[in-house]
Amino acid sequence: MKKKIKWKDFLMLQLVFFIYSISSIVSKMASGEEFFSLGFLFFYGLDIMVLGIYALLWQQVIKKFELSVAYANKAITLLWAPIWGIILFHEQITPGKVAGILLVMAGIVILNSGEVHENTDGKEM
């Protein structure tokens, strides 16, 4: 019997990586503060909190996916990083970066379009 990944589960996986990408923003903001200043400690603490939320959600999400598929989807953060860079930090994006992001996105689509197969004893492979 063949089973496809549910859209709800796939969207939850993407939400988890969206939350993970927020860690990059907070880390960059912490790096702009003087070491051990109040601002640095605030952003560092916020980063730990975001990563803690990510870790808890990640544990729930990997129950529904093969680990190799779930982890490969982590590459979606390569899409969020330049978006955050442009919006929040006014960074430039080059055609090479766009090509790389599109290549990674194509790989994620191909990976997620695969089907889960079950063997004869009913366990997923």
GROMACS .gro file of C-alpha atoms in nm:
model
  125
    1MET     CA    1   0.000   0.000   0.000
    2LYS     CA    2   0.130   0.346  -0.089
    3LYS     CA    3   0.081   0.656   0.122
    4LYS     CA    4   0.163   1.016   0.041
    5ILE     CA    5   0.278   1.276   0.291
    6LYS     CA    6  -0.019   1.478   0.419
    7TRP     CA    7  -0.019   1.849   0.339
    8LYS     CA    8  -0.088   1.931   0.705
    9ASP     CA    9   0.225   1.746   0.814
   10PHE     CA   10   0.433   1.901   0.535
   11LEU     CA   11   0.316   2.252   0.632
   12MET     CA   12   0.397   2.181   0.997
   13LEU     CA   13   0.746   2.073   0.892
   14GLN     CA   14   0.792   2.398   0.701
   15LEU     CA   15   0.663   2.599   0.999
   16VAL     CA   16   0.922   2.432   1.221
   17PHE     CA   17   1.198   2.538   0.982
   18PHE     CA   18   1.052   2.889   0.962
   19ILE     CA   19   1.087   2.909   1.341
   20TYR     CA   20   1.440   2.773   1.310
   21SER     CA   21   1.524   3.049   1.060
   22ILE     CA   22   1.424   3.309   1.319
   23SER     CA   23   1.722   3.189   1.521
   24SER     CA   24   1.949   3.326   1.248
   25ILE     CA   25   1.792   3.670   1.282
   26VAL     CA   26   1.827   3.675   1.658
   27SER     CA   27   2.186   3.549   1.637
   28LYS     CA   28   2.279   3.823   1.391
   29MET     CA   29   2.120   4.083   1.615
   30ALA     CA   30   2.314   3.948   1.914
   31SER     CA   31   2.637   3.971   1.715
   32GLY     CA   32   2.579   4.343   1.671
   33GLU     CA   33   2.577   4.400   2.046
   34GLU     CA   34   2.876   4.440   2.275
   35PHE     CA   35   2.975   4.107   2.429
   36PHE     CA   36   2.789   4.046   2.758
   37SER     CA   37   2.597   4.373   2.732
   38LEU     CA   38   2.228   4.377   2.825
   39GLY     CA   39   2.133   4.373   2.454
   40PHE     CA   40   2.364   4.080   2.384
   41LEU     CA   41   2.225   3.879   2.676
   42PHE     CA   42   1.868   3.958   2.569
   43PHE     CA   43   1.922   3.841   2.211
   44TYR     CA   44   2.127   3.540   2.322
   45GLY     CA   45   1.849   3.437   2.564
   46LEU     CA   46   1.589   3.491   2.293
   47ASP     CA   47   1.795   3.271   2.059
   48ILE     CA   48   1.805   2.992   2.316
   49MET     CA   49   1.427   3.022   2.359
   50VAL     CA   50   1.364   3.007   1.982
   51LEU     CA   51   1.592   2.705   1.948
   52GLY     CA   52   1.413   2.537   2.241
   53ILE     CA   53   1.074   2.586   2.073
   54TYR     CA   54   1.221   2.454   1.749
   55ALA     CA   55   1.362   2.146   1.925
   56LEU     CA   56   1.027   2.061   2.087
   57LEU     CA   57   0.836   2.100   1.761
   58TRP     CA   58   1.104   1.910   1.566
   59GLN     CA   59   1.057   1.610   1.796
   60GLN     CA   60   0.686   1.606   1.714
   61VAL     CA   61   0.735   1.650   1.341
   62ILE     CA   62   0.988   1.371   1.290
   63LYS     CA   63   0.730   1.121   1.416
   64LYS     CA   64   0.547   1.168   1.087
   65PHE     CA   65   0.841   1.157   0.843
   66GLU     CA   66   1.140   0.945   0.768
   67LEU     CA   67   1.431   1.123   0.932
   68SER     CA   68   1.618   1.153   0.602
   69VAL     CA   69   1.321   1.329   0.439
   70ALA     CA   70   1.255   1.558   0.735
   71TYR     CA   71   1.620   1.656   0.770
   72ALA     CA   72   1.661   1.718   0.396
   73ASN     CA   73   1.375   1.968   0.420
   74LYS     CA   74   1.587   2.173   0.659
   75ALA     CA   75   1.744   2.319   0.346
   76ILE     CA   76   1.433   2.538   0.318
   77THR     CA   77   1.607   2.769   0.563
   78LEU     CA   78   1.830   2.862   0.268
   79LEU     CA   79   1.522   3.032   0.128
   80TRP     CA   80   1.439   3.217   0.450
   81ALA     CA   81   1.792   3.345   0.513
   82PRO     CA   82   1.810   3.575   0.208
   83ILE     CA   83   1.451   3.687   0.260
   84TRP     CA   84   1.535   3.793   0.616
   85GLY     CA   85   1.861   3.947   0.493
   86ILE     CA   86   1.681   4.161   0.236
   87ILE     CA   87   1.388   4.263   0.457
   88LEU     CA   88   1.563   4.319   0.789
   89PHE     CA   89   1.927   4.386   0.709
   90HIS     CA   90   1.905   4.539   0.359
   91GLU     CA   91   2.148   4.285   0.216
   92GLN     CA   92   2.195   4.229  -0.157
   93ILE     CA   93   2.099   3.909  -0.335
   94THR     CA   94   2.293   3.799  -0.642
   95PRO     CA   95   2.174   3.594  -0.939
   96GLY     CA   96   2.401   3.312  -0.821
   97LYS     CA   97   2.227   3.304  -0.484
   98VAL     CA   98   1.888   3.295  -0.656
   99ALA     CA   99   2.001   3.007  -0.879
  100GLY     CA  100   2.130   2.816  -0.576
  101ILE     CA  101   1.809   2.868  -0.382
  102LEU     CA  102   1.599   2.753  -0.679
  103LEU     CA  103   1.815   2.443  -0.715
  104VAL     CA  104   1.770   2.357  -0.347
  105MET     CA  105   1.394   2.421  -0.369
  106ALA     CA  106   1.371   2.189  -0.672
  107GLY     CA  107   1.548   1.920  -0.471
  108ILE     CA  108   1.306   1.960  -0.182
  109VAL     CA  109   1.007   1.933  -0.418
  110ILE     CA  110   1.150   1.620  -0.580
  111LEU     CA  111   1.228   1.464  -0.243
  112ASN     CA  112   0.880   1.534  -0.106
  113SER     CA  113   0.703   1.409  -0.417
  114GLY     CA  114   0.830   1.057  -0.343
  115GLU     CA  115   0.593   0.808  -0.192
  116VAL     CA  116   0.626   0.608   0.128
  117HIS     CA  117   0.611   0.234   0.061
  118GLU     CA  118   0.513  -0.035   0.306
  119ASN     CA  119   0.669  -0.379   0.312
  120THR     CA  120   0.473  -0.704   0.350
  121ASP     CA  121   0.446  -0.691   0.731
  122GLY     CA  122   0.279  -0.346   0.721
  123LYS     CA  123   0.572  -0.145   0.850
  124GLU     CA  124   0.684   0.162   0.660
  125MET     CA  125   1.012   0.143   0.480
   0.00000   0.00000   0.00000
